[in-house]
Amino acid sequence: MFTKATEDSVYKTVKKTFDNNRWSYNADDRNHRLLTGFLGDDLRIKLSVEVTSLDIRFVTMFDYQVPKEKRTEFVLELNKINKDLAYGCFSLDPDDGSVFFAFTHIFEGGKPSDELIEQLVTLVVQTTDEHDGDLQKILS
């Protein structure tokens, strides 16, 4: 019923999905990671897709850091956004103030299809794009 998934086979499927969609990327084959970018409504969205032995991790990264004096306020606003998300979450790194959105798809027991990977990339990028303006307003 399910195709047995391995880290390598899932990584190859992710790369194939990107190639089929003509999405450009930089590949780190040793670490099974792709780095790419998409143009959102107002900002470029940087995306990292990393395959491990159990999951695919999608992380979008923002080009700014939250100053220490605004981090508490920023986290409270992130929580308001996160409570309405069906999947994934926005986070703030407390050490350096970097902001990112992360979603993990666990594939243990079955190999994700090209279509699923395409949908997940699209959802992660759209979610980031939908909220990036709200996040910038917090810093204003």
One Martini backbone bead per residue (centre of mass of N, CA, C, O) as a GRO file, in nm:
protein
  140
    1MET     BB    1   0.059   0.061  -0.024
    2PHE     BB    2   0.337   0.165   0.069
    3THR     BB    3   0.618   0.338   0.020
    4LYS     BB    4   0.926   0.310   0.113
    5ALA     BB    5   1.098   0.532   0.316
    6THR     BB    6   1.376   0.738   0.262
    7GLU     BB    7   1.577   0.993   0.288
    8ASP     BB    8   1.681   0.979  -0.006
    9SER     BB    9   1.408   0.942  -0.157
   10VAL     BB   10   1.277   1.202  -0.052
   11TYR     BB   11   1.488   1.400  -0.153
   12LYS     BB   12   1.450   1.331  -0.452
   13THR     BB   13   1.152   1.419  -0.459
   14VAL     BB   14   1.196   1.711  -0.386
   15LYS     BB   15   1.379   1.779  -0.625
   16LYS     BB   16   1.176   1.695  -0.844
   17THR     BB   17   0.959   1.899  -0.768
   18PHE     BB   18   1.130   2.149  -0.821
   19ASP     BB   19   1.197   2.083  -1.115
   20ASN     BB   20   0.899   2.057  -1.224
   21ASN     BB   21   0.847   2.374  -1.123
   22ARG     BB   22   1.103   2.554  -1.169
   23TRP     BB   23   1.260   2.567  -0.899
   24SER     BB   24   1.501   2.722  -0.758
   25TYR     BB   25   1.821   2.595  -0.617
   26ASN     BB   26   2.018   2.497  -0.339
   27ALA     BB   27   2.223   2.217  -0.285
   28ASP     BB   28   2.263   1.991   0.008
   29ASP     BB   29   2.327   1.666  -0.021
   30ARG     BB   30   2.459   1.586   0.249
   31ASN     BB   31   2.197   1.732   0.420
   32HIS     BB   32   1.927   1.739   0.272
   33ARG     BB   33   1.921   2.050   0.137
   34LEU     BB   34   1.719   2.331   0.051
   35LEU     BB   35   1.763   2.651  -0.112
   36THR     BB   36   1.529   2.926  -0.142
   37GLY     BB   37   1.300   3.145  -0.334
   38PHE     BB   38   1.023   3.375  -0.301
   39LEU     BB   39   0.782   3.592  -0.427
   40GLY     BB   40   0.605   3.807  -0.271
   41ASP     BB   41   0.413   4.079  -0.233
   42ASP     BB   42   0.676   4.236  -0.058
   43LEU     BB   43   0.868   3.980  -0.023
   44ARG     BB   44   1.125   3.778   0.015
   45ILE     BB   45   1.127   3.417   0.042
   46LYS     BB   46   1.298   3.212   0.253
   47LEU     BB   47   1.381   2.859   0.191
   48SER     BB   48   1.394   2.558   0.385
   49VAL     BB   49   1.463   2.210   0.294
   50GLU     BB   50   1.458   1.925   0.516
   51VAL     BB   51   1.577   1.591   0.526
   52THR     BB   52   1.504   1.320   0.717
   53SER     BB   53   1.432   1.004   0.841
   54LEU     BB   54   1.116   1.131   0.927
   55ASP     BB   55   1.132   1.427   0.779
   56ILE     BB   56   1.004   1.750   0.674
   57ARG     BB   57   1.158   2.073   0.676
   58PHE     BB   58   1.000   2.391   0.690
   59VAL     BB   59   1.177   2.712   0.642
   60THR     BB   60   1.123   3.048   0.702
   61MET     BB   61   1.310   3.354   0.648
   62PHE     BB   62   1.405   3.654   0.779
   63ASP     BB   63   1.580   3.981   0.727
   64TYR     BB   64   1.529   4.016   1.040
   65GLN     BB   65   1.568   4.160   1.367
   66VAL     BB   66   1.479   4.166   1.694
   67PRO     BB   67   1.493   4.369   1.931
   68LYS     BB   68   1.519   4.327   2.260
   69GLU     BB   69   1.294   4.549   2.342
   70LYS     BB   70   1.067   4.381   2.136
   71ARG     BB   71   1.030   4.070   2.199
   72THR     BB   72   0.785   4.047   2.383
   73GLU     BB   73   0.579   4.180   2.197
   74PHE     BB   74   0.632   3.995   1.952
   75VAL     BB   75   0.550   3.725   2.082
   76LEU     BB   76   0.258   3.801   2.141
   77GLU     BB   77   0.187   3.838   1.839
   78LEU     BB   78   0.262   3.557   1.743
   79ASN     BB   79   0.049   3.409   1.915
   80LYS     BB   80  -0.196   3.531   1.769
   81ILE     BB   81  -0.130   3.401   1.499
   82ASN     BB   82  -0.087   3.096   1.579
   83LYS     BB   83  -0.381   3.029   1.689
   84ASP     BB   84  -0.493   3.036   1.366
   85LEU     BB   85  -0.325   2.799   1.286
   86ALA     BB   86  -0.324   2.474   1.143
   87TYR     BB   87  -0.010   2.510   1.082
   88GLY     BB   88   0.248   2.579   1.220
   89CYS     BB   89   0.503   2.844   1.309
   90PHE     BB   90   0.596   3.126   1.463
   91SER     BB   91   0.933   3.247   1.545
   92LEU     BB   92   1.173   3.331   1.807
   93ASP     BB   93   1.498   3.393   1.859
   94PRO     BB   94   1.632   3.472   2.170
   95ASP     BB   95   1.935   3.529   2.091
   96ASP     BB   96   1.902   3.700   1.786
   97GLY     BB   97   1.592   3.770   1.671
   98SER     BB   98   1.499   3.573   1.479
   99VAL     BB   99   1.268   3.495   1.212
  100PHE     BB  100   1.023   3.219   1.175
  101PHE     BB  101   0.883   2.952   0.977
  102ALA     BB  102   0.738   2.629   1.076
  103PHE     BB  103   0.725   2.295   0.919
  104THR     BB  104   0.632   1.947   0.979
  105HIS     BB  105   0.666   1.638   0.795
  106ILE     BB  106   0.567   1.319   0.863
  107PHE     BB  107   0.673   0.997   0.686
  108GLU     BB  108   0.646   0.760   0.844
  109GLY     BB  109   0.555   0.474   0.632
  110GLY     BB  110   0.569   0.697   0.390
  111LYS     BB  111   0.576   0.840   0.072
  112PRO     BB  112   0.583   1.137  -0.053
  113SER     BB  113   0.449   1.318  -0.289
  114ASP     BB  114   0.478   1.558  -0.517
  115GLU     BB  115   0.207   1.694  -0.450
  116LEU     BB  116   0.252   1.729  -0.148
  117ILE     BB  117   0.509   1.896  -0.160
  118GLU     BB  118   0.389   2.127  -0.323
  119GLN     BB  119   0.171   2.202  -0.117
  120LEU     BB  120   0.360   2.262   0.124
  121VAL     BB  121   0.521   2.486  -0.003
  122THR     BB  122   0.280   2.668  -0.067
  123LEU     BB  123   0.171   2.698   0.225
  124VAL     BB  124   0.425   2.818   0.355
  125VAL     BB  125   0.453   3.064   0.170
  126GLN     BB  126   0.165   3.180   0.208
  127THR     BB  127   0.176   3.216   0.514
  128THR     BB  128   0.413   3.407   0.517
  129ASP     BB  129   0.294   3.623   0.324
  130GLU     BB  130   0.035   3.689   0.492
  131HIS     BB  131   0.226   3.782   0.769
  132ASP     BB  132   0.474   3.974   0.716
  133GLY     BB  133   0.339   4.253   0.753
  134ASP     BB  134   0.251   4.218   1.049
  135LEU     BB  135   0.541   4.183   1.159
  136GLN     BB  136   0.652   4.459   1.068
  137LYS     BB  137   0.451   4.637   1.230
  138ILE     BB  138   0.561   4.567   1.513
  139LEU     BB  139   0.844   4.722   1.451
  140SER     BB  140   0.728   5.026   1.404
   0.00000   0.00000   0.00000
